[in-house]
Tab-separated table of C-alpha atoms (C1' of nucleotides) in Angstrom:
chain	number	residue	atom	x	y	z
G	697	UNK	CA	-18.458	-47.789	-7.543
G	698	UNK	CA	-14.969	-47.298	-9.232
G	699	UNK	CA	-14.558	-45.553	-12.168
G	700	UNK	CA	-12.207	-46.834	-14.709
G	701	UNK	CA	-10.096	-43.756	-15.502
G	702	UNK	CA	-6.836	-43.110	-17.213
G	703	UNK	CA	-4.899	-40.968	-15.357
G	704	UNK	CA	-4.966	-38.231	-18.019
G	705	UNK	CA	-4.462	-34.994	-16.688
G	706	UNK	CA	-6.995	-33.251	-19.253
G	707	UNK	CA	-9.481	-31.004	-18.685
G	708	UNK	CA	-12.818	-30.647	-20.475
G	709	UNK	CA	-12.762	-26.828	-20.755
G	710	UNK	CA	-16.047	-24.949	-21.158
G	711	UNK	CA	-16.735	-22.825	-24.057
G	712	UNK	CA	-16.221	-19.395	-23.339
G	713	UNK	CA	-13.412	-20.265	-21.134
G	714	UNK	CA	-9.972	-18.381	-21.652
G	715	UNK	CA	-8.521	-18.492	-24.998
G	716	UNK	CA	-6.025	-21.321	-24.415
G	717	UNK	CA	-9.151	-23.288	-23.199
G	718	UNK	CA	-11.425	-23.282	-25.758
G	719	UNK	CA	-12.052	-26.622	-26.924
G	720	UNK	CA	-12.548	-27.988	-30.164
G	721	UNK	CA	-16.315	-28.375	-31.379
G	722	UNK	CA	-15.969	-32.138	-31.803
G	723	UNK	CA	-15.048	-32.150	-27.774
G	724	UNK	CA	-18.201	-30.144	-27.087
G	725	UNK	CA	-20.045	-33.101	-29.006
G	726	UNK	CA	-18.432	-35.786	-27.412
G	727	UNK	CA	-18.520	-34.695	-23.806
G	728	UNK	CA	-21.866	-33.718	-22.016
G	729	UNK	CA	-21.909	-30.133	-20.506
G	730	UNK	CA	-20.188	-30.323	-17.277
G	731	UNK	CA	-18.369	-33.490	-17.808
G	732	UNK	CA	-14.710	-33.011	-16.236
G	733	UNK	CA	-12.514	-35.780	-17.308
G	734	UNK	CA	-10.504	-34.923	-13.988
G	735	UNK	CA	-12.638	-37.272	-12.520
G	736	UNK	CA	-11.104	-38.739	-9.288
G	737	UNK	CA	-9.308	-41.871	-9.877
G	738	UNK	CA	-11.374	-43.813	-7.285
G	739	UNK	CA	-15.028	-42.678	-6.712
G	740	UNK	CA	-16.610	-39.636	-8.418
G	741	UNK	CA	-16.756	-36.984	-6.100
G	742	UNK	CA	-20.187	-35.999	-7.294
G	743	UNK	CA	-21.461	-39.313	-7.010
G	744	UNK	CA	-20.315	-39.692	-3.494
G	745	UNK	CA	-22.001	-36.143	-2.859
G	746	UNK	CA	-25.212	-37.515	-3.888
G	747	UNK	CA	-24.929	-40.677	-1.806
G	748	UNK	CA	-23.552	-38.878	1.104
G	749	UNK	CA	-25.901	-35.730	0.994
G	750	UNK	CA	-29.018	-36.635	2.605
G	751	UNK	CA	-30.429	-33.351	1.335
G	752	UNK	CA	-30.431	-34.849	-2.236
G	753	UNK	CA	-33.186	-37.105	-1.210
G	754	UNK	CA	-31.594	-40.431	-2.534
G	755	UNK	CA	-34.793	-41.244	-4.585
G	756	UNK	CA	-34.691	-43.175	-7.726
G	757	UNK	CA	-33.119	-42.232	-11.071
G	758	UNK	CA	-29.565	-41.516	-11.711
G	759	UNK	CA	-27.709	-39.000	-8.912
G	760	UNK	CA	-27.553	-35.384	-9.780
G	761	UNK	CA	-24.490	-34.102	-11.123
G	762	UNK	CA	-23.322	-32.076	-8.329
G	763	UNK	CA	-19.958	-29.716	-8.015
G	764	UNK	CA	-20.743	-29.035	-4.691
G	765	UNK	CA	-18.537	-30.612	-1.880
G	766	UNK	CA	-20.628	-32.580	0.766
G	767	UNK	CA	-21.392	-30.896	3.907
G	768	UNK	CA	-18.995	-33.111	5.425
G	769	UNK	CA	-15.989	-32.625	2.988
G	770	UNK	CA	-16.763	-28.885	3.565
G	771	UNK	CA	-16.690	-29.495	7.141
G	772	UNK	CA	-13.388	-31.280	7.404
G	773	UNK	CA	-12.000	-28.601	4.970
G	774	UNK	CA	-13.082	-25.965	6.850
G	775	UNK	CA	-11.535	-27.787	10.080
G	776	UNK	CA	-8.126	-28.054	8.486
G	777	UNK	CA	-8.149	-24.546	7.314
G	778	UNK	CA	-8.598	-23.339	10.674
G	779	UNK	CA	-5.492	-25.005	11.764
G	780	UNK	CA	-3.459	-24.113	8.538
G	781	UNK	CA	-4.081	-21.898	5.776
G	782	UNK	CA	-1.767	-23.881	3.640
G	783	UNK	CA	-1.047	-27.650	3.541
G	784	UNK	CA	2.124	-29.490	2.781
G	785	UNK	CA	2.207	-32.094	0.207
G	786	UNK	CA	1.746	-34.937	3.233
G	787	UNK	CA	-1.214	-33.091	4.754
G	788	UNK	CA	-2.635	-32.466	1.151
G	789	UNK	CA	-2.757	-36.334	0.277
G	790	UNK	CA	-3.903	-37.262	3.843
G	791	UNK	CA	-6.804	-34.990	3.410
G	792	UNK	CA	-7.448	-35.976	-0.022
G	793	UNK	CA	-7.883	-39.601	1.297
G	794	UNK	CA	-9.489	-38.847	4.036
G	795	UNK	CA	-12.233	-36.904	1.961
G	796	UNK	CA	-12.165	-39.072	-0.931
G	797	UNK	CA	-11.116	-36.400	-3.145
G	798	UNK	CA	-8.234	-35.715	-5.384
G	799	UNK	CA	-5.414	-33.669	-4.055
G	800	UNK	CA	-5.739	-31.006	-6.686
G	801	UNK	CA	-9.249	-30.625	-5.492
G	802	UNK	CA	-8.062	-30.092	-1.798
G	803	UNK	CA	-5.196	-28.067	-3.274
G	804	UNK	CA	-7.804	-25.811	-5.411
G	805	UNK	CA	-10.073	-25.564	-2.459
G	806	UNK	CA	-7.399	-24.108	-0.109
G	807	UNK	CA	-6.580	-21.653	-2.818
G	808	UNK	CA	-9.703	-20.369	-3.344
G	809	UNK	CA	-10.429	-20.415	0.487
G	810	UNK	CA	-7.206	-17.957	1.002
G	811	UNK	CA	-8.087	-16.097	-2.015
G	812	UNK	CA	-11.574	-15.431	-0.601
G	813	UNK	CA	-10.613	-14.869	3.066
G	814	UNK	CA	-8.010	-12.362	1.646
G	815	UNK	CA	-10.727	-10.518	-0.295
G	816	UNK	CA	-12.980	-10.257	2.780
G	817	UNK	CA	-10.130	-9.197	4.749
G	818	UNK	CA	-9.415	-6.362	2.241
G	819	UNK	CA	-12.895	-5.347	1.900
G	820	UNK	CA	-13.275	-5.248	5.732
G	821	UNK	CA	-10.072	-3.154	5.838
G	822	UNK	CA	-11.649	-1.035	3.245
G	823	UNK	CA	-14.736	0.102	5.345
G	824	UNK	CA	-12.484	0.420	7.974
G	825	UNK	CA	-10.282	2.977	6.487
G	826	UNK	CA	-13.169	4.783	4.811
G	827	UNK	CA	-14.683	5.344	8.230
G	828	UNK	CA	-11.237	6.670	9.422
G	829	UNK	CA	-11.254	8.904	6.397
G	830	UNK	CA	-14.527	10.456	7.428
G	831	UNK	CA	-13.725	10.854	11.038
G	832	UNK	CA	-10.390	12.421	10.489
G	833	UNK	CA	-12.008	15.012	7.602
G	834	UNK	CA	-14.316	15.636	10.410
G	835	UNK	CA	-11.616	16.402	12.802
G	836	UNK	CA	-9.574	18.197	10.256
G	837	UNK	CA	-12.474	20.703	9.546
G	838	UNK	CA	-13.026	21.226	13.291
G	839	UNK	CA	-9.401	22.037	13.879
G	840	UNK	CA	-9.478	24.360	11.054
G	841	UNK	CA	-12.628	26.110	12.560
G	842	UNK	CA	-10.538	26.367	15.599
G	843	UNK	CA	-7.522	28.008	13.959
G	844	UNK	CA	-9.501	30.291	12.072
G	845	UNK	CA	-10.946	31.537	15.443
G	846	UNK	CA	-7.597	31.841	17.176
G	847	UNK	CA	-6.368	33.462	14.251
G	848	UNK	CA	-9.440	36.041	14.656
G	849	UNK	CA	-8.150	36.734	18.225
G	850	UNK	CA	-4.805	38.146	16.869
G	851	UNK	CA	-6.662	41.336	15.248
G	852	UNK	CA	-5.551	44.021	14.878
G	853	UNK	CA	-2.278	41.990	13.622
G	854	UNK	CA	1.071	43.265	15.532
G	855	UNK	CA	2.693	45.934	13.762
G	856	UNK	CA	6.152	47.313	13.779
G	857	UNK	CA	6.863	50.903	14.263
G	858	UNK	CA	9.839	52.546	12.531
G	859	UNK	CA	11.941	54.584	15.279
G	860	UNK	CA	13.163	56.685	12.446
G	861	UNK	CA	9.828	57.494	10.715
G	862	UNK	CA	6.987	56.300	13.289
G	863	UNK	CA	5.309	54.979	10.780
G	864	UNK	CA	3.417	51.425	11.927
G	865	UNK	CA	3.311	48.797	9.599
G	866	UNK	CA	2.300	44.988	9.950
G	867	UNK	CA	5.013	42.783	11.613
G	868	UNK	CA	4.644	39.900	8.956
G	869	UNK	CA	6.215	42.232	6.581
G	870	UNK	CA	9.187	43.011	9.024
G	871	UNK	CA	10.461	40.057	10.085
G	872	UNK	CA	13.977	40.820	8.982
G	873	UNK	CA	15.819	44.098	9.179
G	874	UNK	CA	15.454	45.828	6.305
G	875	UNK	CA	18.494	47.923	7.069
G	876	UNK	CA	20.992	45.301	8.134
G	877	UNK	CA	19.065	42.655	6.714
G	878	UNK	CA	19.485	40.293	10.079
G	879	UNK	CA	16.112	38.655	11.571
G	880	UNK	CA	15.116	39.897	14.572
G	881	UNK	CA	16.167	38.074	17.899
G	882	UNK	CA	12.999	39.629	19.628
G	883	UNK	CA	14.593	40.849	22.748
G	884	UNK	CA	12.190	43.135	24.403
G	885	UNK	CA	13.162	46.624	25.292
G	886	UNK	CA	12.387	48.706	28.314
G	887	UNK	CA	9.203	49.789	26.252
G	888	UNK	CA	8.086	46.304	25.295
G	889	UNK	CA	9.207	46.569	21.946
G	890	UNK	CA	11.566	44.004	20.125
G	891	UNK	CA	14.332	46.185	19.193
G	892	UNK	CA	16.348	45.631	15.631
G	893	UNK	CA	18.037	48.804	17.230
G	894	UNK	CA	16.284	51.385	14.768
G	895	UNK	CA	13.381	49.314	14.574
G	896	UNK	CA	10.863	48.218	17.112
G	897	UNK	CA	8.102	45.530	17.505
G	898	UNK	CA	5.635	46.048	19.189
G	899	UNK	CA	3.700	43.457	20.498
G	900	UNK	CA	0.644	45.022	21.376
G	901	UNK	CA	-0.592	42.678	24.125
G	902	UNK	CA	0.260	40.077	26.509
G	903	UNK	CA	-2.244	38.085	25.562
G	904	UNK	CA	-1.006	37.796	22.415
G	905	UNK	CA	2.322	36.946	23.618
G	906	UNK	CA	0.847	33.986	25.731
G	907	UNK	CA	-0.689	32.382	22.878
G	908	UNK	CA	0.786	28.905	22.041
G	909	UNK	CA	1.976	28.067	18.565
G	910	UNK	CA	-0.531	26.790	16.637
G	911	UNK	CA	-0.081	23.958	14.165
G	912	UNK	CA	-0.808	25.173	10.843
G	913	UNK	CA	-2.664	22.541	8.832
G	914	UNK	CA	-3.124	24.485	5.745
G	915	UNK	CA	-0.335	26.715	5.724
G	916	UNK	CA	-0.390	28.242	2.392
G	917	UNK	CA	2.288	29.978	0.592
G	918	UNK	CA	1.336	33.346	1.259
G	919	UNK	CA	1.341	32.503	5.030
G	920	UNK	CA	4.894	31.795	4.875
G	921	UNK	CA	7.234	34.808	5.970
G	922	UNK	CA	9.474	35.310	3.523
B	358	DC	C1'	9.464	-28.273	-10.888
B	359	DT	C1'	6.362	-26.881	-7.480
B	360	DT	C1'	3.433	-24.034	-5.430
B	361	DC	C1'	1.495	-19.672	-5.140
B	362	DT	C1'	-1.778	-15.817	-6.471
B	363	DA	C1'	-4.608	-12.838	-9.259
B	364	DA	C1'	-7.891	-13.080	-12.518
B	365	DT	C1'	-11.496	-15.260	-14.750
B	366	DC	C1'	-14.629	-18.620	-16.096
B	367	DC	C1'	-18.797	-20.912	-15.041
B	368	DC	C1'	-22.173	-24.177	-13.024
B	369	DC	C1'	-25.840	-24.365	-9.704
B	370	DC	C1'	-28.819	-22.567	-6.303
V	461	DG	C1'	-26.785	-12.691	-9.094
V	462	DG	C1'	-23.805	-14.838	-5.755
V	463	DG	C1'	-21.170	-18.543	-3.836
V	464	DG	C1'	-17.834	-21.783	-5.025
V	465	DG	C1'	-15.404	-25.308	-7.532
V	466	DA	C1'	-12.000	-25.282	-11.415
V	467	DT	C1'	-8.483	-23.284	-14.990
V	468	DT	C1'	-5.205	-20.401	-16.525
V	469	DA	C1'	-1.118	-17.278	-16.698
V	470	DG	C1'	2.807	-15.739	-14.498
V	471	DA	C1'	5.530	-14.897	-10.352
V	472	DA	C1'	8.594	-16.790	-6.676
V	473	DG	C1'	11.150	-20.311	-4.441
DNA sequence: CTTCTAATCCCCC
DNA sequence: GGGGGATTAGAAG
């Protein structure tokens, strides 16, 4: 059935659509709800759907108005989409003729298909990143516990003994020579002391010296040697 | 001007 | 309520 149609590119906007698309009341009275003036210039895709879709029954009465594409149309569109996610104008035209749809419908179908594919991918990516975050958080906790355990092995902390006063105090307070204000090279003397000349660092245990440098995942300001 | 994306509407199941 | 066809605005080329 050929539909007598003008090629007016007008749309019967639905009530409640975006501001610019809200139609005057008269239009609502003239056209039934669901009417789209952008019908194909050839056969109505919806009528075609009703004819081709065997599930629609094909009984008596007027064919039910249907927005859905037919299974065959959807299948061919999917097939085409698999090959290419975008269409050039020629492909679009060919496909629209093949499917008996307006090229605009084909175009819109591809646009929506791309958008929804991307949405799905984004959702999957989001789930994946959530799982990564969870496992990395666990790993971080585990490593922090490990760091704490290794730090505990350091106790008592290394001390520095003043050769002048013989007073011992924590090494962390003495990374710099208070007299000459130079950082120690930690060269050990005969007694196993790192010497500033007048100060010596007592590196209590060989096991401490053997400790590898640990990555400090949560280095705090107070941990930093000033 | 054409085509695309993003946002949104809204019919239909 | 969700899927999916359609519209709109605005960006990009």
